[in-house]
Amino acid sequence: MNFFSLIIFTILFFSNLTYADQHKTKFRDIKGYKEQFLSMSYKKTNRIKTVKKSDGFPVYEGKTSIQVTVNREDAGCGKGKAQTTQIQCDGKGNRSRQEIHLGDLRLKNKEYIYEYAVYFDESYKSLEKGAVAIIGQMHTDNKAKGCHSCCHFWAQDFKYKGENVYSWVSKAAYSSEPVVIGKIEDLKGKWTHLKFHILWKLDETGRAIIYKNNKIIADLKNIKTLADTCTGGYIKMGIYRHRTINYWNSDWESLPDQRVYLDSIVLRKPKKEERIKNK
């Protein structure tokens, strides 16, 4: 092997280590992210696909959207060597997921805007037995020393004050209540556009501004937006279901399929007039 070949091999080897549990993919409805992977895809049927408006599927803008369906059997694995803070395989009966992993991001002291449109299918049914469905999460990358938290923020369907709602939740912003985006029943069968404007800080100088259909529904000031010691992360879009073990222990067959559509998934830096310091 000559020197040039060795360099190429080394780059490919370490690249594969970084994303060994992922499967490369590409959707035209995702903009601003350099990488796209199917998460935990090993030993699992892929139920994420592009669908067309011309075929009668819901589309927010353009001609296509991303359809995500998750089944109770969708407990997948990663191919890489397990790290101390990494779940190497989903436990059947406890987790099921269909997600797109959008690559690592450096976050500390940076400012980003994340946007997407979500459509809960008319057949969508919220989970019971204490289970939760997460549709969109900013996961920690676990590379910084002491970074063991799962997430910086996530958006989930769970029961809150007696009703199933879709809400924004932050493990970093520990003092903040969930930001309710809407009741699940009110969101089904129509598109909802969401925008999250985040100033990423490890101390309480961060900020999170949350928009629903271009209207501010929350402006959280002077909060931690990064989980303890964590400096990076990655967005995962799709459906991730956890705590479904009670279905497994009682009536596994009653755990329903769930389907959502996603469109216009965007990562961007704020324009000059949009920056937090100019607000």
Coordinates of C-alpha atoms in Angstrom, one line a residue:
M1 CA 0.0 0.0 0.0
N2 CA 1.5 3.3 -1.0
F3 CA 1.5 6.5 1.1
F4 CA -1.5 8.0 -0.7
S5 CA -3.6 4.8 -0.4
L6 CA -2.7 4.6 3.3
I7 CA -4.0 8.2 3.8
I8 CA -7.3 7.4 2.0
F9 CA -7.7 4.2 4.0
T10 CA -7.1 6.0 7.3
I11 CA -9.7 8.6 6.5
L12 CA -12.3 6.1 5.4
F13 CA -11.5 3.9 8.5
F14 CA -12.1 6.6 11.0
S15 CA -15.1 8.0 9.1
N16 CA -16.7 4.5 9.4
L17 CA -15.9 4.4 13.1
T18 CA -17.8 7.7 13.6
Y19 CA -20.9 6.6 11.7
A20 CA -20.5 2.8 12.0
D21 CA -24.1 2.4 13.4
Q22 CA -25.6 4.5 10.6
H23 CA -26.6 3.9 7.0
K24 CA -26.1 6.7 4.5
T25 CA -29.2 8.1 2.8
K26 CA -30.4 11.3 1.1
F27 CA -33.6 13.2 1.2
R28 CA -34.2 16.4 -0.9
D29 CA -36.5 17.8 1.9
I30 CA -33.5 18.2 4.2
K31 CA -31.3 21.4 3.8
G32 CA -28.3 22.7 5.6
Y33 CA -27.1 19.4 7.0
K34 CA -23.9 17.9 5.5
E35 CA -24.8 14.3 6.4
Q36 CA -27.8 12.1 6.4
F37 CA -28.0 8.6 7.9
L38 CA -30.6 6.1 8.9
S39 CA -30.2 5.6 12.6
M40 CA -29.8 2.2 14.2
S41 CA -30.6 0.6 10.9
Y42 CA -28.9 -2.8 11.3
K43 CA -31.3 -5.8 11.5
K44 CA -34.3 -3.5 10.9
T45 CA -36.8 -2.8 8.1
N46 CA -36.5 0.8 6.9
R47 CA -39.9 2.5 7.0
I48 CA -38.7 6.0 6.1
K49 CA -39.4 7.0 2.5
T50 CA -39.9 10.0 0.1
V51 CA -43.6 10.4 -1.0
K52 CA -45.0 12.6 -3.7
K53 CA -47.8 15.1 -3.7
S54 CA -48.9 13.9 -7.1
D55 CA -49.6 10.5 -5.5
G56 CA -52.0 12.1 -3.0
F57 CA -49.6 12.3 0.0
P58 CA -49.5 15.4 2.3
V59 CA -46.7 17.8 1.3
Y60 CA -45.9 21.1 3.0
E61 CA -44.0 22.7 0.2
G62 CA -42.5 21.5 -3.1
K63 CA -43.4 18.1 -4.6
T64 CA -42.3 15.6 -1.9
S65 CA -42.3 15.0 1.8
I66 CA -40.8 12.3 4.1
Q67 CA -43.1 9.6 5.4
V68 CA -42.0 8.0 8.7
T69 CA -43.8 4.9 10.0
V70 CA -42.7 3.0 13.1
N71 CA -43.8 -0.6 14.0
R72 CA -43.4 -2.4 17.3
E73 CA -40.8 -4.7 15.8
D74 CA -38.5 -1.8 14.8
A75 CA -35.8 -2.3 17.4
G76 CA -32.6 -2.0 15.5
C77 CA -28.8 -2.1 16.2
G78 CA -25.7 -0.3 15.4
K79 CA -22.7 -2.1 13.8
G80 CA -19.9 -0.3 15.6
K81 CA -18.2 -1.1 18.8
A82 CA -20.3 0.0 21.8
Q83 CA -19.0 3.0 23.7
T84 CA -19.6 3.5 27.4
T85 CA -22.4 5.9 26.9
Q86 CA -23.9 4.4 23.7
I87 CA -26.9 2.2 23.5
Q88 CA -25.7 -0.4 21.0
C89 CA -29.0 -2.1 20.4
D90 CA -32.6 -1.1 21.0
G91 CA -34.2 -3.5 23.5
K92 CA -37.2 -5.2 21.8
G93 CA -40.2 -4.4 24.0
N94 CA -38.7 -1.2 25.3
R95 CA -37.7 0.9 22.3
S96 CA -38.6 1.1 18.7
R97 CA -37.6 3.8 16.2
Q98 CA -37.3 5.1 12.6
E99 CA -35.1 8.1 12.6
I100 CA -32.7 10.1 10.3
H101 CA -29.4 11.1 11.9
L102 CA -28.2 14.4 10.5
G103 CA -24.5 14.4 11.5
D104 CA -22.5 15.9 14.3
L105 CA -22.6 19.7 15.0
R106 CA -20.4 21.9 17.2
L107 CA -22.7 23.8 19.4
K108 CA -21.0 25.6 22.3
N109 CA -21.4 29.4 22.1
K110 CA -23.0 29.1 18.6
E111 CA -26.4 30.2 17.4
Y112 CA -28.6 28.2 15.1
I113 CA -32.1 28.1 13.7
Y114 CA -33.8 24.7 13.2
E115 CA -37.0 24.5 11.2
Y116 CA -39.3 21.7 10.1
A117 CA -42.9 21.0 9.3
V118 CA -44.7 18.0 10.8
Y119 CA -48.0 16.3 9.8
F120 CA -49.5 13.8 12.2
D121 CA -51.4 11.2 10.0
E122 CA -55.1 11.0 10.6
S123 CA -54.6 7.4 11.8
Y124 CA -51.9 8.5 14.4
K125 CA -52.7 7.2 17.9
S126 CA -50.8 8.3 21.0
L127 CA -49.2 5.7 23.1
E128 CA -50.5 4.5 26.5
K129 CA -49.0 2.6 29.4
G130 CA -46.5 5.4 30.2
A131 CA -44.8 5.2 26.8
V132 CA -43.5 8.3 25.0
A133 CA -43.1 9.0 21.2
I134 CA -40.4 11.6 20.4
I135 CA -40.7 13.3 17.0
G136 CA -37.4 15.2 16.6
Q137 CA -34.5 15.5 19.1
M138 CA -31.2 17.3 19.5
H139 CA -29.1 14.5 20.9
T140 CA -25.8 15.1 22.7
D141 CA -22.7 13.7 21.0
N142 CA -21.1 12.4 24.2
K143 CA -17.6 13.3 23.1
A144 CA -16.8 15.9 25.8
K145 CA -15.6 14.6 29.2
G146 CA -18.5 14.1 31.6
C147 CA -21.1 14.4 28.8
H148 CA -23.6 11.6 29.7
S149 CA -26.9 13.3 29.1
C150 CA -29.1 11.9 26.2
C151 CA -30.4 15.2 24.8
H152 CA -30.2 18.9 24.7
F153 CA -33.8 19.2 23.7
W154 CA -36.5 17.0 22.1
A155 CA -40.2 17.3 20.9
Q156 CA -42.4 14.6 22.2
D157 CA -46.0 13.3 22.3
F158 CA -46.7 12.5 25.9
K159 CA -49.5 13.0 28.4
Y160 CA -49.3 16.3 30.1
K161 CA -52.0 17.6 32.5
G162 CA -54.3 14.8 31.4
E163 CA -54.0 15.2 27.6
N164 CA -51.6 14.0 25.0
V165 CA -49.7 17.0 23.6
Y166 CA -46.8 17.6 21.3
S167 CA -44.3 19.7 23.3
W168 CA -40.7 21.0 23.4
V169 CA -38.7 19.7 26.3
S170 CA -35.2 20.5 27.3
K171 CA -33.0 18.5 29.7
A172 CA -30.5 21.4 29.8
A173 CA -33.1 24.1 30.6
Y174 CA -34.0 22.3 33.8
S175 CA -36.0 25.2 35.2
S176 CA -38.4 25.5 32.3
E177 CA -41.7 23.7 31.9
P178 CA -42.5 21.9 28.7
V179 CA -43.6 24.2 25.9
V180 CA -46.8 22.9 24.5
I181 CA -47.0 23.1 20.7
G182 CA -50.5 21.7 20.6
K183 CA -52.9 18.8 21.5
I184 CA -52.2 15.8 19.3
E185 CA -55.9 15.6 18.3
D186 CA -55.7 19.2 17.1
L187 CA -52.5 18.6 15.1
K188 CA -53.7 15.5 13.2
G189 CA -54.4 15.9 9.5
K190 CA -52.7 19.2 9.0
W191 CA -49.2 20.7 8.7
T192 CA -47.6 22.5 11.6
H193 CA -44.4 24.5 10.9
L194 CA -41.9 24.8 13.8
K195 CA -38.8 26.9 14.3
F196 CA -36.4 26.7 17.1
H197 CA -33.9 29.6 17.5
I198 CA -31.2 28.5 20.0
L199 CA -28.2 30.3 21.5
W200 CA -26.1 27.4 22.8
K201 CA -24.6 28.0 26.3
L202 CA -23.3 25.8 29.1
D203 CA -24.1 28.4 31.6
E204 CA -27.4 30.3 32.2
T205 CA -26.8 32.8 29.4
G206 CA -28.5 30.8 26.7
R207 CA -31.8 31.4 25.0
A208 CA -34.5 29.4 23.2
I209 CA -37.1 31.1 21.0
I210 CA -39.8 28.7 19.8
Y211 CA -42.2 29.5 16.9
K212 CA -45.3 27.7 15.7
N213 CA -46.5 28.7 12.3
N214 CA -44.3 31.8 12.4
K215 CA -45.7 33.0 15.7
I216 CA -43.6 33.0 18.9
I217 CA -45.1 30.6 21.5
A218 CA -42.1 30.7 24.0
D219 CA -39.1 32.8 24.6
L220 CA -36.9 31.3 27.3
K221 CA -34.2 33.6 28.4
N222 CA -31.2 33.1 30.7
I223 CA -31.2 29.3 30.6
K224 CA -28.7 26.5 30.0
T225 CA -29.2 25.2 26.5
L226 CA -26.4 22.7 26.5
A227 CA -26.6 19.6 28.8
D228 CA -23.9 19.6 31.5
T229 CA -20.3 19.6 30.0
C230 CA -21.7 18.7 26.5
T231 CA -20.4 20.9 23.7
G232 CA -21.9 19.2 20.6
G233 CA -24.8 17.2 19.3
Y234 CA -26.8 16.0 16.4
I235 CA -30.4 16.3 15.2
K236 CA -32.4 13.1 14.7
M237 CA -35.8 13.4 12.9
G238 CA -38.4 10.7 12.8
I239 CA -40.2 8.7 15.5
Y240 CA -38.4 7.3 18.6
R241 CA -40.6 5.4 21.0
H242 CA -39.4 4.4 24.5
R243 CA -40.8 3.0 27.7
T244 CA -43.0 0.6 25.7
I245 CA -42.0 -2.3 28.0
N246 CA -45.4 -2.3 29.6
Y247 CA -46.9 -3.2 26.2
W248 CA -44.4 -6.1 26.0
N249 CA -45.4 -7.3 29.5
S250 CA -49.1 -7.1 29.0
D251 CA -50.4 -6.8 25.4
W252 CA -47.6 -6.5 22.9
E253 CA -50.0 -6.8 19.9
S254 CA -51.9 -3.6 21.0
L255 CA -48.8 -1.4 20.5
P256 CA -49.9 0.6 17.4
D257 CA -48.0 1.6 14.3
Q258 CA -47.5 5.4 14.2
R259 CA -47.0 7.6 11.1
V260 CA -46.0 11.2 10.6
Y261 CA -44.8 13.2 7.6
L262 CA -41.9 15.6 7.7
D263 CA -41.0 18.4 5.3
S264 CA -38.7 21.4 4.9
I265 CA -36.2 20.3 7.5
V266 CA -33.7 23.2 7.7
L267 CA -30.5 24.1 9.6
R268 CA -29.3 27.6 9.2
K269 CA -27.4 30.4 10.9
P270 CA -29.6 33.4 11.8
K271 CA -29.5 36.4 9.5
K272 CA -27.9 39.6 11.0
E273 CA -31.2 41.1 12.0
E274 CA -32.3 37.8 13.5
R275 CA -29.4 37.3 15.9
I276 CA -30.2 37.1 19.5
K277 CA -28.1 40.1 20.4
N278 CA -30.1 42.2 17.9
K279 CA -33.5 41.2 19.4

